[in-house]
Short mmCIF file of C-alpha atoms in Angstrom, two decimals:
data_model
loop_
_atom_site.label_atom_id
_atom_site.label_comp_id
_atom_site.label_asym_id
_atom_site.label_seq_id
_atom_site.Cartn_x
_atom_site.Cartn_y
_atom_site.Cartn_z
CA UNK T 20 71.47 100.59 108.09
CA UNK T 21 69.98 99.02 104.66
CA UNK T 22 71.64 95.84 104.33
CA UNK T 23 72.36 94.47 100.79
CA UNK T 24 68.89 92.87 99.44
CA UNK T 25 71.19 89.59 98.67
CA UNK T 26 73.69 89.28 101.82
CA UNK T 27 76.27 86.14 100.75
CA UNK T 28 79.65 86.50 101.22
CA UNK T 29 81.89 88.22 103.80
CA UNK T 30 85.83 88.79 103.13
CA UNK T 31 88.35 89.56 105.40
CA UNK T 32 91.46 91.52 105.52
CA UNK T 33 94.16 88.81 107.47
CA UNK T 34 96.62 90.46 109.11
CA UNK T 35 95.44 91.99 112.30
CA UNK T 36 91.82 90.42 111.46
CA UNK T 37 92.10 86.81 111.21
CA UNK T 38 95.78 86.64 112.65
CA UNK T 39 97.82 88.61 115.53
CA UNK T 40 100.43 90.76 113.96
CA UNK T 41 101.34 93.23 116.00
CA UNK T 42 104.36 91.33 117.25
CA UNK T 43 105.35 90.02 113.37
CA UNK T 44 104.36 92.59 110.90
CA UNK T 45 104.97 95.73 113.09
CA UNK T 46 107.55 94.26 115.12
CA UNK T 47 109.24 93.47 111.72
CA UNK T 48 108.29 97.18 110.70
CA UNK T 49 110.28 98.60 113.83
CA UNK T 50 113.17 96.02 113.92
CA UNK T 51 114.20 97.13 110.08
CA UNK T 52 113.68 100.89 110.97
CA UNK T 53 115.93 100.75 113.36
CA UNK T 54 118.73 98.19 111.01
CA UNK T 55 118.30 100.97 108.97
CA UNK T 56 119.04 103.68 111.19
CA UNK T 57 121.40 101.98 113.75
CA UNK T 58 123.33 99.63 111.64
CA UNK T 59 123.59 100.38 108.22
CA UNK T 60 123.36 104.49 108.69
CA UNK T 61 125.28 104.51 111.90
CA UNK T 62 123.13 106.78 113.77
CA UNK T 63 122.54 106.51 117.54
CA UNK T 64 118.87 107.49 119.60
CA UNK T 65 120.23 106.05 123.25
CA UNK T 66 119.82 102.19 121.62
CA UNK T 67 122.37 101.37 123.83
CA UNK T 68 120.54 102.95 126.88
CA UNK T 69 117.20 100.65 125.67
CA UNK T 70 115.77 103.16 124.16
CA UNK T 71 112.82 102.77 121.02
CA UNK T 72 113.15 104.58 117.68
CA UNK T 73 109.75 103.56 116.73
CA UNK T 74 107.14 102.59 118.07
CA UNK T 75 103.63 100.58 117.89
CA UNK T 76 101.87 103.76 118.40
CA UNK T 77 103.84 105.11 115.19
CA UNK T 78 103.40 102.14 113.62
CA UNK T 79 99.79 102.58 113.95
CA UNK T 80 99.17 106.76 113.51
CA UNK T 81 101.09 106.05 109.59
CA UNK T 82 98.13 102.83 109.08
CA UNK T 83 95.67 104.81 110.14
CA UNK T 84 96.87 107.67 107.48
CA UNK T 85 96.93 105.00 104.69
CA UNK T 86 98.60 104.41 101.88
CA UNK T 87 101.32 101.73 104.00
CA UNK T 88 99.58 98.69 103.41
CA UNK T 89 102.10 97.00 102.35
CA UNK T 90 104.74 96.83 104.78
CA UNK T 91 107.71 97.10 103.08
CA UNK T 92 106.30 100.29 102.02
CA UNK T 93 105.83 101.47 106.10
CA UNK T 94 109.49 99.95 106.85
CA UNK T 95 110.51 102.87 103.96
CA UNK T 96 108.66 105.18 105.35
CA UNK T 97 109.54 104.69 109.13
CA UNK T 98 113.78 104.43 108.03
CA UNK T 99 113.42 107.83 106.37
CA UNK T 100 111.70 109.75 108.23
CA UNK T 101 113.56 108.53 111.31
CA UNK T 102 117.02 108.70 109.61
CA UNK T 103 116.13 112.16 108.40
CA UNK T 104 114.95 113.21 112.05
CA UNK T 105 118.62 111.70 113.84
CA UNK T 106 120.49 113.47 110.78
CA UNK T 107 119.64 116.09 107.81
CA UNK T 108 116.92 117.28 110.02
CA UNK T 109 119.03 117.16 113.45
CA UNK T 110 118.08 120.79 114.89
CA UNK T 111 115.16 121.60 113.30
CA UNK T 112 112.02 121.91 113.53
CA UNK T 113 111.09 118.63 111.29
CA UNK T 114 113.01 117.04 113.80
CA UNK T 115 110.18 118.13 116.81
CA UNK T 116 107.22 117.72 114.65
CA UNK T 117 105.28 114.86 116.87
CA UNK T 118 104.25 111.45 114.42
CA UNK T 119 100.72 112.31 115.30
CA UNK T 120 101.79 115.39 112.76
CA UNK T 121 103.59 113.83 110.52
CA UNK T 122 101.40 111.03 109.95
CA UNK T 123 98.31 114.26 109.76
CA UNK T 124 100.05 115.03 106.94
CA UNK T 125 100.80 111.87 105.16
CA UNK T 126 96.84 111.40 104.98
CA UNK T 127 96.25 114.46 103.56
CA UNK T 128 98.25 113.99 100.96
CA UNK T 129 96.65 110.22 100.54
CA UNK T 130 93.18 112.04 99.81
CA UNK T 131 94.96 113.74 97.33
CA UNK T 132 96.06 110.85 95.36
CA UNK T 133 99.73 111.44 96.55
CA UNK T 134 100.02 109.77 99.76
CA UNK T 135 102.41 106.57 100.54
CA UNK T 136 105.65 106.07 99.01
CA UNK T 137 104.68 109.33 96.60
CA UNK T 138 104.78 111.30 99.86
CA UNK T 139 107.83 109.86 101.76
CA UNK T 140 109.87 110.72 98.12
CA UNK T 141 108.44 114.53 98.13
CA UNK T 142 109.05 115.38 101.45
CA UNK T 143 112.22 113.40 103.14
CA UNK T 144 115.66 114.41 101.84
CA UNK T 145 116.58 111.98 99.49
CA UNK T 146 119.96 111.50 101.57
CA UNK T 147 117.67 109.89 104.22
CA UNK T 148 115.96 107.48 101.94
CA UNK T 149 116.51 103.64 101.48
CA UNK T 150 116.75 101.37 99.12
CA UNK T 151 113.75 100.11 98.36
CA UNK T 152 115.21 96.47 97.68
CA UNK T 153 117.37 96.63 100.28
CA UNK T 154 114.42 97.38 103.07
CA UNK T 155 112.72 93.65 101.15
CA UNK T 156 115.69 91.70 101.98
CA UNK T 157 115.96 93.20 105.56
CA UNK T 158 112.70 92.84 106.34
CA UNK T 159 112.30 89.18 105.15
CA UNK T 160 115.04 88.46 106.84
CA UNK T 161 113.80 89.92 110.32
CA UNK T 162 110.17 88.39 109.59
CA UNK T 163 110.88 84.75 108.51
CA UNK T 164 114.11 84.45 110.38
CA UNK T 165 117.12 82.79 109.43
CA UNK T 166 116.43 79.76 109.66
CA UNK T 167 113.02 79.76 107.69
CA UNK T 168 114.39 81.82 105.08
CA UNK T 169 116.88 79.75 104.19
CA UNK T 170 113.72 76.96 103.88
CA UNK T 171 112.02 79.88 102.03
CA UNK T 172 114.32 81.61 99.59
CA UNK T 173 116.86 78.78 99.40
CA UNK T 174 119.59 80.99 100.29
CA UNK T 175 121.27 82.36 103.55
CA UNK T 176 120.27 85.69 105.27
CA UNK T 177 122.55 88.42 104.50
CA UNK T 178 121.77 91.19 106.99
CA UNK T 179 120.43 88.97 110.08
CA UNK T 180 122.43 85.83 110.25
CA UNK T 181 121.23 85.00 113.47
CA UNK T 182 117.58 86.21 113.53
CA UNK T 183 114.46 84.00 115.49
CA UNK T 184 112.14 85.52 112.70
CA UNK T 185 108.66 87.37 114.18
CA UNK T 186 106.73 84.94 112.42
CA UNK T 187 106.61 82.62 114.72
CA UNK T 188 104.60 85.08 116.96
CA UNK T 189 101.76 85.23 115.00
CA UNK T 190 98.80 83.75 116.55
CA UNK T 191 94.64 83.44 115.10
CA UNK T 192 92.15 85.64 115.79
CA UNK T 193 89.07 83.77 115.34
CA UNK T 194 87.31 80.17 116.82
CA UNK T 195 88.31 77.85 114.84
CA UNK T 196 85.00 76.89 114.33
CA UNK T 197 84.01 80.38 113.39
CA UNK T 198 83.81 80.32 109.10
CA UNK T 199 81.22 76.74 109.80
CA UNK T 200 79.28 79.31 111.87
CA UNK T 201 78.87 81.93 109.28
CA UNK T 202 78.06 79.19 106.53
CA UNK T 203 75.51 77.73 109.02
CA UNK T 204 74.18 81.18 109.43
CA UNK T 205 73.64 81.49 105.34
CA UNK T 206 76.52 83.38 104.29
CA UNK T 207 77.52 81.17 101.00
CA UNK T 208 80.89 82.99 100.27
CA UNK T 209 84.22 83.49 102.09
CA UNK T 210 87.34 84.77 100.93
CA UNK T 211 90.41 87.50 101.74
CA UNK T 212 91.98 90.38 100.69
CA UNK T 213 95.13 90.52 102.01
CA UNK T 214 98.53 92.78 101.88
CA UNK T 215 100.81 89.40 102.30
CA UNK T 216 102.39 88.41 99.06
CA UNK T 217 104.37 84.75 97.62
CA UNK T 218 105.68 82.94 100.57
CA UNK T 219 103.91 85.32 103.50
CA UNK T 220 100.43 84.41 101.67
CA UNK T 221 101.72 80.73 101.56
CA UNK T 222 102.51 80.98 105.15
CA UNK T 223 99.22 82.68 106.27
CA UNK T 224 97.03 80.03 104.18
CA UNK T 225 98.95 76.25 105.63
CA UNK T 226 98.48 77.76 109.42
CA UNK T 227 94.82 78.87 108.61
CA UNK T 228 93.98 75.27 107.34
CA UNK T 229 95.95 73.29 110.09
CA UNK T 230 94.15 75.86 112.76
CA UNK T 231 90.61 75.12 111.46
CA UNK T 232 90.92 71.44 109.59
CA UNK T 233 90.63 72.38 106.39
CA UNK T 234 90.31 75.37 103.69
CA UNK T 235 87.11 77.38 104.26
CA UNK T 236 88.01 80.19 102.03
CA UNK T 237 86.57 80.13 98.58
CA UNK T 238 88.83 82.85 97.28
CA UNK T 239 92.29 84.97 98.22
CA UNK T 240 93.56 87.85 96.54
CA UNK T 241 96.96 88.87 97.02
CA UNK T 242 98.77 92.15 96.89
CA UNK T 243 100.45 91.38 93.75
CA UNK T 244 97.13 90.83 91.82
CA UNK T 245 95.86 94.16 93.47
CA UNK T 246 97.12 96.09 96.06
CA UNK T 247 94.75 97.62 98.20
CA UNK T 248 93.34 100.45 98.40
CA UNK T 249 92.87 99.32 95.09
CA UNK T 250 88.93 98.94 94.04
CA UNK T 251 90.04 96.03 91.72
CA UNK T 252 91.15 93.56 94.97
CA UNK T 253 87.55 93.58 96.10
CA UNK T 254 86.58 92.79 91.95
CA UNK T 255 88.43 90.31 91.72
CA UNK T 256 87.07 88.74 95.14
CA UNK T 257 83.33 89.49 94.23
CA UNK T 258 83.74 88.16 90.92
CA UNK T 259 85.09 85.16 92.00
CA UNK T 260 82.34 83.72 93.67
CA UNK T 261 79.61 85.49 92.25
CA UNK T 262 79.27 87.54 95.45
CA UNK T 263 75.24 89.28 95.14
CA UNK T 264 76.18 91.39 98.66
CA UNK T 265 77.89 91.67 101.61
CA UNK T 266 80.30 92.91 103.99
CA UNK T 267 84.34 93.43 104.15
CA UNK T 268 86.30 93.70 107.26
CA UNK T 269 89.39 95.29 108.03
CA UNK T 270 91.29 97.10 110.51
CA UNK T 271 93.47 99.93 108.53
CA UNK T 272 92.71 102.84 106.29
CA UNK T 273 93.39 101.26 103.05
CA UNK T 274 90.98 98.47 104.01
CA UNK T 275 88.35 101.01 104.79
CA UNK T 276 89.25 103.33 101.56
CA UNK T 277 89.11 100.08 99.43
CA UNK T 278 85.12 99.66 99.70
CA UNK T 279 85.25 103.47 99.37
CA UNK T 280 87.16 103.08 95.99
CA UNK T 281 84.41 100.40 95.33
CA UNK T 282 81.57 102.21 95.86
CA UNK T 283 82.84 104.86 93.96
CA UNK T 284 83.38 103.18 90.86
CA UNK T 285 81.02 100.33 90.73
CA UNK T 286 78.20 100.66 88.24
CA UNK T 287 74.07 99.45 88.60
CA UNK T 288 73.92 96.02 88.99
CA UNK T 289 76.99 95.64 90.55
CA UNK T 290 76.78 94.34 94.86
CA UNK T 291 76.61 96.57 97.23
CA UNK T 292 79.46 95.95 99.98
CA UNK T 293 79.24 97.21 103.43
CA UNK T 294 82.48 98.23 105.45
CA UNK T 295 83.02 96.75 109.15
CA UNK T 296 86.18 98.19 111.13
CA UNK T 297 88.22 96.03 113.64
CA UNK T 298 89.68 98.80 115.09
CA UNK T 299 90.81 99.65 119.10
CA UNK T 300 89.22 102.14 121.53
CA UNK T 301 91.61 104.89 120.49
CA UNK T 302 90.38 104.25 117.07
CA UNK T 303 86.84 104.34 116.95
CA UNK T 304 85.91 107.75 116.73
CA UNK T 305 88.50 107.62 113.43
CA UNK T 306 86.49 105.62 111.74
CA UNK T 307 82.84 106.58 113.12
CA UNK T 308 83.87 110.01 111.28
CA UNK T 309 84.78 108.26 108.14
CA UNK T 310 81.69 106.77 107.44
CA UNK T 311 82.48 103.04 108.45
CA UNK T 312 79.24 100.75 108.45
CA UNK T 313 79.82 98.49 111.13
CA UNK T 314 82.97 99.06 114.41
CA UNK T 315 83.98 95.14 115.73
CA UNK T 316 86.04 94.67 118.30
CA UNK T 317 87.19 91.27 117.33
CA UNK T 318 86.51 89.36 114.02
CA UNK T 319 83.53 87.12 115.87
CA UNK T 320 81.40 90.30 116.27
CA UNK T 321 81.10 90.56 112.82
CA UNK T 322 78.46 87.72 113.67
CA UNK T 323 76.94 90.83 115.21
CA UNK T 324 77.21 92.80 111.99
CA UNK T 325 74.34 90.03 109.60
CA UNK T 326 71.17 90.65 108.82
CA UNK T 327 68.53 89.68 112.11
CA UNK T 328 67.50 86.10 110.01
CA UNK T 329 71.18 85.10 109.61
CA UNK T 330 72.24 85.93 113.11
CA UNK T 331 74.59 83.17 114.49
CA UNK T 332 73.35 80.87 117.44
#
């Protein structure tokens, strides 16, 4: 490993980093899938019976893939291809083809420049494909719930009059005392690069302040300034605070791509910024292969990930 000469600033990814999402964001994910599917296109999978359309596993197989970092874009993906499966593909052989496949095949066509959203429009009947506005509303409504929409958006739900909202199963993922540690250890600059946008970024910032006492971050860039896998997120962060080198973490393809993008574009002079990969077990070898710098299990190792004279404690 040859760490950056200057190493000063670490940013995270947040969701699935710095806060539990697996029961917000891809519960929301799953929850409008199945709206989709059950409710508004009438189709039926054994529901009834308890059965799952989708599940975490799928969930996870299409971020792994990339190019559904933004998860309105997965919730899209997931109600077409699952519509088309129940319906225009009903007795095919699409319909058999495993997620593992499917999903194979989405990130091929991502290293082509043509994965995400691109994809999902080439190859699922158009029949079987949302509205893109109308999978927003759903899934705010699902994530916030109905009563903290309302507080949100200043208007009642439309699709989920009644829903808790998965929000408020969202927990933190790091000591609270964890950014004074890495500033104690010499790293000068924090920050994130996140997929949330508006209200959702809002959301994630007030419970990271109230969790650790105050704001430790020195910069935020949203997905509506630049969406990852988008080299210019991790621009805008580094040029923010004047970043000299360092290290991003993240736990999905397009937050390992996006230092890829970087590296590929950035110019003499510019830092050099190292890739660490909060991934699980199942994961590893994925991103071993890939070229990932550093593989944390939680977003305290990445104390493990600093140069020997910063190392924490």
């Amino acid at each position: 490993m040859c760490f950056p000469q200057a190493f000063d600033t670490i940013i995270f990814d947040v969701d699935g980093v710095l806060i539990r999402t697996i029961d917000s964001f891809h519960a929301t994910d799953i929850a409008v899938a199945e709206y989709i599917a059950g409710v508004i296109n009438d189709l039926d999978w054994g529901q009834r019976a308890g059965k799952a359309l989708v599940t975490i596993e799928d969930v996870n197989a299409f971020k792994r893939a990339g190019g559904y970092n933004n998860d309105w874009d997965m919730c899209y993906l997931l109600s077409a291809l699952f519509t088309a499966r129940l319906r225009e593909w009903k007795g095919t052989s699409f319909a058999e083809r495993s997620i593992q496949e499917w999903s194979a095949l989405s990130r091929e066509a991502n290293l082509r420049g043509h994965g995400g959203i691109e994809w999902v429009n080439q190859v699922i009947p158009a029949t079987a494909v949302p509205d893109y506005n109308v999978i927003g509303d759903i899934y705010h409504e699902a994530y916030w719930g109905a009563a903290e929409f309302q507080k949100r958006f200043g208007y009642a739900p439309r699709y989920l009059p009644d829903a808790p909202g998965f929000v408020q199963r969202e927990e933190m993922l790091f000591p609270r005392d964890f950014p004074a540690q890495l500033r104690k250890a010499g790293i000068r600059h924090l920050g994130m690069i996140t997929g949330r946008v508006g209200p959702e970024v809002d959301s994630a910032l007030e419970r990271m302040e109230i969790y650790s006492g105050s704001p430790w971050w020195d910069v935020v860039v949203s997905a509506n300034q630049a969406p990852k896998p988008d080299p210019r997120a991790l621009q805008l962060a580094i040029d923010a605070v004047g970043t000299k080198g360092g290290l991003y973490v993240g736990d999905t393809a397009d937050d390992h791509d996006l230092v890829i993008n970087y590296q590929a574009i950035k110019k003499a002079g510019d830092p050099e910024i190292l890739v660490a990969m909060l991934v699980h077990d199942d994961e590893v070898a994925v991103y071993q292969e890939r070229g990932a710098d550093f593989i944390v299990g939680s977003a305290e190792e990445v104390a493990e990930c600093l140069p020997d004279k910063m190392m924490i404690g």
